[in-house]
mmCIF file of C-alpha atoms in Angstrom:
data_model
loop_
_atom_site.group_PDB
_atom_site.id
_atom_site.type_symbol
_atom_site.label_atom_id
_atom_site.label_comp_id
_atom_site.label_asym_id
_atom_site.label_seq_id
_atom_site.Cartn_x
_atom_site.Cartn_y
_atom_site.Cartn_z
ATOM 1 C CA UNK Y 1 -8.810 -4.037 -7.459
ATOM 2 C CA UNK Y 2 -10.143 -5.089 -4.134
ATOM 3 C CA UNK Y 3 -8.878 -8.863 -4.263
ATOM 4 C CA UNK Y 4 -5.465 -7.871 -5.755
ATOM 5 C CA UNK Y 5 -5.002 -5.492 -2.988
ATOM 6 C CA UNK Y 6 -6.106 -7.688 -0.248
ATOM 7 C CA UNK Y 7 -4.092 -10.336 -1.254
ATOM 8 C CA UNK Y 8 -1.022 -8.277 -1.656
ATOM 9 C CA UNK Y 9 -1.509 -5.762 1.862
ATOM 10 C CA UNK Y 10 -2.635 -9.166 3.259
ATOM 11 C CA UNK Y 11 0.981 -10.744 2.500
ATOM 12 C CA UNK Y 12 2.700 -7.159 3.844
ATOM 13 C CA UNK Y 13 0.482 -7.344 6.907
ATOM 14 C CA UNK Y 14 1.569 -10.851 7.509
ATOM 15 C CA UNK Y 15 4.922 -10.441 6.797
ATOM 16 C CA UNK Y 16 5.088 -7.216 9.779
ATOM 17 C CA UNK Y 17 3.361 -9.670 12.100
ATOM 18 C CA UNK Y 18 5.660 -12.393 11.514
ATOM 19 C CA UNK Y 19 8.276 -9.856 12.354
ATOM 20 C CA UNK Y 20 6.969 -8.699 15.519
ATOM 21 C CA UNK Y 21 6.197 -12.509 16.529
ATOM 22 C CA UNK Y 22 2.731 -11.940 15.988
ATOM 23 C CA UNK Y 23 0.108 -15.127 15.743
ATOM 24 C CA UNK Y 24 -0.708 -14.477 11.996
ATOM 25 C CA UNK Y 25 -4.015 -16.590 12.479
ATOM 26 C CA UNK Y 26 -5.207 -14.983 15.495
ATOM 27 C CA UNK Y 27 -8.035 -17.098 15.395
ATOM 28 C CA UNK Y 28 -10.572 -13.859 15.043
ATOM 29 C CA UNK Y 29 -12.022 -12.582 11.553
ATOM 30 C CA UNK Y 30 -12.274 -9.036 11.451
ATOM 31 C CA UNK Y 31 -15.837 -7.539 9.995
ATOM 32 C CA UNK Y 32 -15.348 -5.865 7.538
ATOM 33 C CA UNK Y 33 -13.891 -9.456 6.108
ATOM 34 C CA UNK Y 34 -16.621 -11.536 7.253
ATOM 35 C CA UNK Y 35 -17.551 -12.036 3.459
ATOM 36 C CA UNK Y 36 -16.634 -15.527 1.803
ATOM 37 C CA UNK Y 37 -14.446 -14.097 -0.747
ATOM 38 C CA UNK Y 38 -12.666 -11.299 1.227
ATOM 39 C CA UNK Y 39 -11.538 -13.936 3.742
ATOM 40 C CA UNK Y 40 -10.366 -16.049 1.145
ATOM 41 C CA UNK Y 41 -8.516 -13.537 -0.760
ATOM 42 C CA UNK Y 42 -6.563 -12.358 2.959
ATOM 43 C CA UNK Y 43 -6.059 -15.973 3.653
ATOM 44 C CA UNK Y 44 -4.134 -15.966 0.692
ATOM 45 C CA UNK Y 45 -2.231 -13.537 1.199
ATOM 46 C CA UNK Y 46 -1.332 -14.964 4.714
ATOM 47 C CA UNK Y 47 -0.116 -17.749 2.964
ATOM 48 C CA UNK Y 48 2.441 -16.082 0.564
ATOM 49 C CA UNK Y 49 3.654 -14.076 3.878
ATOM 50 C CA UNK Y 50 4.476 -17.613 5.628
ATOM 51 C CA UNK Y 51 6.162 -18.837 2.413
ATOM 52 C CA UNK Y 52 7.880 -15.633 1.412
ATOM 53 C CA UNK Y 53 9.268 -15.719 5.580
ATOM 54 C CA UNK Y 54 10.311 -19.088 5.698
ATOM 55 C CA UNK Y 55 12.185 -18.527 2.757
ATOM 56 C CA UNK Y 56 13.842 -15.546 3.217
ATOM 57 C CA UNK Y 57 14.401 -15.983 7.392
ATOM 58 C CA UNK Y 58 14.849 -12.531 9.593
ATOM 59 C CA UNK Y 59 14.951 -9.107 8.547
ATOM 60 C CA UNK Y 60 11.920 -9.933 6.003
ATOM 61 C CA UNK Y 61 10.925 -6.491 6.106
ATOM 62 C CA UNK Y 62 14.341 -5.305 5.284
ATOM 63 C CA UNK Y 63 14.126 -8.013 2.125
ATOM 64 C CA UNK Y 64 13.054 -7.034 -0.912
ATOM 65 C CA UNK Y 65 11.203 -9.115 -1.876
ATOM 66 C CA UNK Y 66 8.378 -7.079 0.128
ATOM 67 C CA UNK Y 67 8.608 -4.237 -1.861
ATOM 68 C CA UNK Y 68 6.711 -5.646 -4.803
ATOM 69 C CA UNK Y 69 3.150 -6.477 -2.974
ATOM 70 C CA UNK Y 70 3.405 -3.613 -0.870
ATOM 71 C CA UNK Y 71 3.303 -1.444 -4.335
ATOM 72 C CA UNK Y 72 1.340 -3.362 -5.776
ATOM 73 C CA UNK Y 73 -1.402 -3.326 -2.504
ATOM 74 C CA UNK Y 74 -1.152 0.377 -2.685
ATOM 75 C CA UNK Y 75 -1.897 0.819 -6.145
ATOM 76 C CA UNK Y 76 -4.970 -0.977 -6.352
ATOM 77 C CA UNK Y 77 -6.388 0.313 -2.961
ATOM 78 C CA UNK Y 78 -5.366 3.863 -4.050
ATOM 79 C CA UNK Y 79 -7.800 2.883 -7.571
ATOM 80 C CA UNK Y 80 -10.442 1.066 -5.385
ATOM 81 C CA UNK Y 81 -10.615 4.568 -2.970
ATOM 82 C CA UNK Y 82 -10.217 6.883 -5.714
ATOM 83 C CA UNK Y 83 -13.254 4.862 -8.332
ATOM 84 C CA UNK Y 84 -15.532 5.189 -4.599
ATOM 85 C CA UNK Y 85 -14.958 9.421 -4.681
ATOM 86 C CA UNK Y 86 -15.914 9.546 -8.750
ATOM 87 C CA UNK Y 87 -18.694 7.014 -8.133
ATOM 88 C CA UNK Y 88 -20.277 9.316 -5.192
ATOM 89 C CA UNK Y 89 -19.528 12.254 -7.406
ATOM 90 C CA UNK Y 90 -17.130 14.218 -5.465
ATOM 91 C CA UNK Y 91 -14.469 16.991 -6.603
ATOM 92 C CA UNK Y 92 -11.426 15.741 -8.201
ATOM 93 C CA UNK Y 93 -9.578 16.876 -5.220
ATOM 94 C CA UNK Y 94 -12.351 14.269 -3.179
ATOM 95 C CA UNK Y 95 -11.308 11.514 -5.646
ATOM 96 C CA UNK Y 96 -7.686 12.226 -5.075
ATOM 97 C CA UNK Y 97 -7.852 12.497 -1.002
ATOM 98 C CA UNK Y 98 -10.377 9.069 -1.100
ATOM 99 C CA UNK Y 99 -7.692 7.401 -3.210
ATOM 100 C CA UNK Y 100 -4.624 8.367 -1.632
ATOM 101 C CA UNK Y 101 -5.958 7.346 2.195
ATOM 102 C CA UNK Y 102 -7.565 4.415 0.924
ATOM 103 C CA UNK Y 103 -3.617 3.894 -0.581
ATOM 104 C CA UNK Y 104 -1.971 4.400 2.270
ATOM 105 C CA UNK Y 105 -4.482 3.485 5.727
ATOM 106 C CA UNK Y 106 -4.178 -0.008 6.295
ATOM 107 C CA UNK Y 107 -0.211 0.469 6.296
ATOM 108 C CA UNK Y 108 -0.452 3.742 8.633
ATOM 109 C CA UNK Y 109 -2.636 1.595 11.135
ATOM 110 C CA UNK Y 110 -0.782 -1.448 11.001
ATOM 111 C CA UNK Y 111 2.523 0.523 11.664
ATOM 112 C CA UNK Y 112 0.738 2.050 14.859
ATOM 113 C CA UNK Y 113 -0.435 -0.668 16.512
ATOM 114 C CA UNK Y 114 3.286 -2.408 16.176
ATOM 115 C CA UNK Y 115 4.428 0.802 17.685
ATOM 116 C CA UNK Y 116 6.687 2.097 14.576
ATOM 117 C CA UNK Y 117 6.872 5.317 12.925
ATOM 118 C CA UNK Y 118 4.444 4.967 9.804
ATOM 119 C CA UNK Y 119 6.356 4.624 6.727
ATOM 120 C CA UNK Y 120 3.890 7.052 5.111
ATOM 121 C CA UNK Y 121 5.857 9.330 7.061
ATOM 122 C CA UNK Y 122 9.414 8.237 6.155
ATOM 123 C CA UNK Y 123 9.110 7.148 2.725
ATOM 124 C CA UNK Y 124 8.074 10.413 1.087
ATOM 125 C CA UNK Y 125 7.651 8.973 -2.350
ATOM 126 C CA UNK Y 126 4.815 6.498 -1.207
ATOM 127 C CA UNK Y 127 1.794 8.600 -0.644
ATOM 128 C CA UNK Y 128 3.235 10.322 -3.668
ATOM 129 C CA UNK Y 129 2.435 7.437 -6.113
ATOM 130 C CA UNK Y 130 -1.075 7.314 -4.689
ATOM 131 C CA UNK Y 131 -1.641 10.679 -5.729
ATOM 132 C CA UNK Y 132 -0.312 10.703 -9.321
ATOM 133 C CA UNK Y 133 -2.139 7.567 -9.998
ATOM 134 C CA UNK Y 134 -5.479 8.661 -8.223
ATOM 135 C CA UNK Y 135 -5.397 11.987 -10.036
ATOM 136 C CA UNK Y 136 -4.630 9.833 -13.883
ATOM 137 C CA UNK Y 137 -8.114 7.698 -12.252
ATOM 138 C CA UNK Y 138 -9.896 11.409 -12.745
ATOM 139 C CA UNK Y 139 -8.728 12.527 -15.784
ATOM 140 C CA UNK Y 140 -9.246 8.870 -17.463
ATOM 141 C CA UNK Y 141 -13.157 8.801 -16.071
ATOM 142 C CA UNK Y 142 -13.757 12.757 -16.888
ATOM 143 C CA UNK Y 143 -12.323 12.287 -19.818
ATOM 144 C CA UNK Y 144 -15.123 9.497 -20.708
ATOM 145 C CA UNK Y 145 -12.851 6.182 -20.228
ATOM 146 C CA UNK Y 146 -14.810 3.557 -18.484
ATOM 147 C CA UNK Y 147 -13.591 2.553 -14.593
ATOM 148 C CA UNK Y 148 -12.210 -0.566 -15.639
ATOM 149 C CA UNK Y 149 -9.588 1.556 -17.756
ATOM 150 C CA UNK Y 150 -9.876 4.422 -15.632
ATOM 151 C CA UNK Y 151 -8.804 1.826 -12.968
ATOM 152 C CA UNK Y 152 -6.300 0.272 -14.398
ATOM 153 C CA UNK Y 153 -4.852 3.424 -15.261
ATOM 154 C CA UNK Y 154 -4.606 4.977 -12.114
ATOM 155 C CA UNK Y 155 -3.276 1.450 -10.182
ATOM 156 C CA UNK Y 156 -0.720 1.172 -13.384
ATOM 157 C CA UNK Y 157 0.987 4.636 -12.646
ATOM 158 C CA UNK Y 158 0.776 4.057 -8.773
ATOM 159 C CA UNK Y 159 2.942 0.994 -9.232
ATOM 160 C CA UNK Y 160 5.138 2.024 -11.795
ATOM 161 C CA UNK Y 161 5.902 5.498 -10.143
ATOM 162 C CA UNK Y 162 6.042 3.480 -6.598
ATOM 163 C CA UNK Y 163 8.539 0.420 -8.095
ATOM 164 C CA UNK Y 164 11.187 3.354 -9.768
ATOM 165 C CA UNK Y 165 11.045 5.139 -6.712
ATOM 166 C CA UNK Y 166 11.774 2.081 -5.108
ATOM 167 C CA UNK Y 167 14.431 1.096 -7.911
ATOM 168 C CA UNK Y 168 15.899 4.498 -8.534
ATOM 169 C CA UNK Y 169 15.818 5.809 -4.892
ATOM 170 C CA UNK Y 170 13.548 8.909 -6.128
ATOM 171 C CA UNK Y 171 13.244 11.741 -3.011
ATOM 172 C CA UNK Y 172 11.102 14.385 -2.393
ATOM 173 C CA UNK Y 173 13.188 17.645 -1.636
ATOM 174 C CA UNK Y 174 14.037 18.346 1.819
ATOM 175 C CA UNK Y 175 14.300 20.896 4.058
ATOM 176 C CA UNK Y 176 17.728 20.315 6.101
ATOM 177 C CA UNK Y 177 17.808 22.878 9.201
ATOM 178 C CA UNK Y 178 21.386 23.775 11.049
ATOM 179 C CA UNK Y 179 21.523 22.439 14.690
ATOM 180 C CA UNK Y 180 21.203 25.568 17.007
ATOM 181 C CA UNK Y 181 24.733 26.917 18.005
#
């Protein structure tokens, strides 16, 4: 789950950068990616992003072709959060909160530091997915299904509830309040 979403929140992270008219290869490796095989995996992902943008030209973001890894990033990062809580034995509520922030950071931050609301915050069916498929995780493990199913699981409703939200324009209700007289 870790490579698949670092490959796929790498390409989305590229892909805002390359937006902004950000240096993609800034030339500075982050920590927590100092390992051989992390770096490799967010290289990779920097690739597709370069590809994907020189293909489709400006307004990338808008395209969407960027819906896919973005879905796909938060689904496995929401399992890879959510198979940390049940490892370190927390409550399901724990497991649910661990996968859904897990799901959902790396966007939040990167969407701050390019000074734009988070889409966490606009796209209300987003941190939704995260938390149907992070609560399936729970069930599957407490129910006695390994964490490679209990994984796959959880990451397989995150994406599919994430790409027909996407597909079918699925809302949360709203609360609409009259302007002041």
């Amino acid at each position: 789950m870790n490579a698949v979403g670092l490959v796929a929140f790498a390409t989305v992270g590229s892909l805002k950068a390359i937006d902004a008219d950000f240096d993609v290869l800034v030339g500075s490796v982050p920590a927590m990616l100092q390992s051989t095989t992390d770096v490799g995996f967010a290289l990779a992902g920097v690739v597709v992003a370069v590809v994907v943008a020189r293909r489709v030209g400006t307004e990338v973001l808008a395209h969407p072709v960027v819906d896919v890894p973005d879905a796909v990033g938060l689904a496995a990062f929401a399992a890879s959060g959510a198979l940390v809580g049940v490892g370190a034995d927390v409550s399901p509520f724990g497991v649910v909160v661990l996968g859904t922030t897990t799901g959902v950071g790396g966007g939040l931050v990167s969407d701050v530091l390019l000074q734009r609301v988070p889409f966490v915050l606009t796209e209300d069916l987003y941190a939704t997915c995260a938390i149907a498929g992070s609560t399936v995780l729970w069930v599957a493990t407490a129910s006695g299904l390994g964490a490679t199913i209990a994984a796959a699981a959880g990451a397989g409703v995150t994406l599919a509830v994430r790409l027909l939200a996407i597909r079918f324009e699925w809302a949360l209700p709203t609360v609409r309040l009259n302007a002041p007289a």
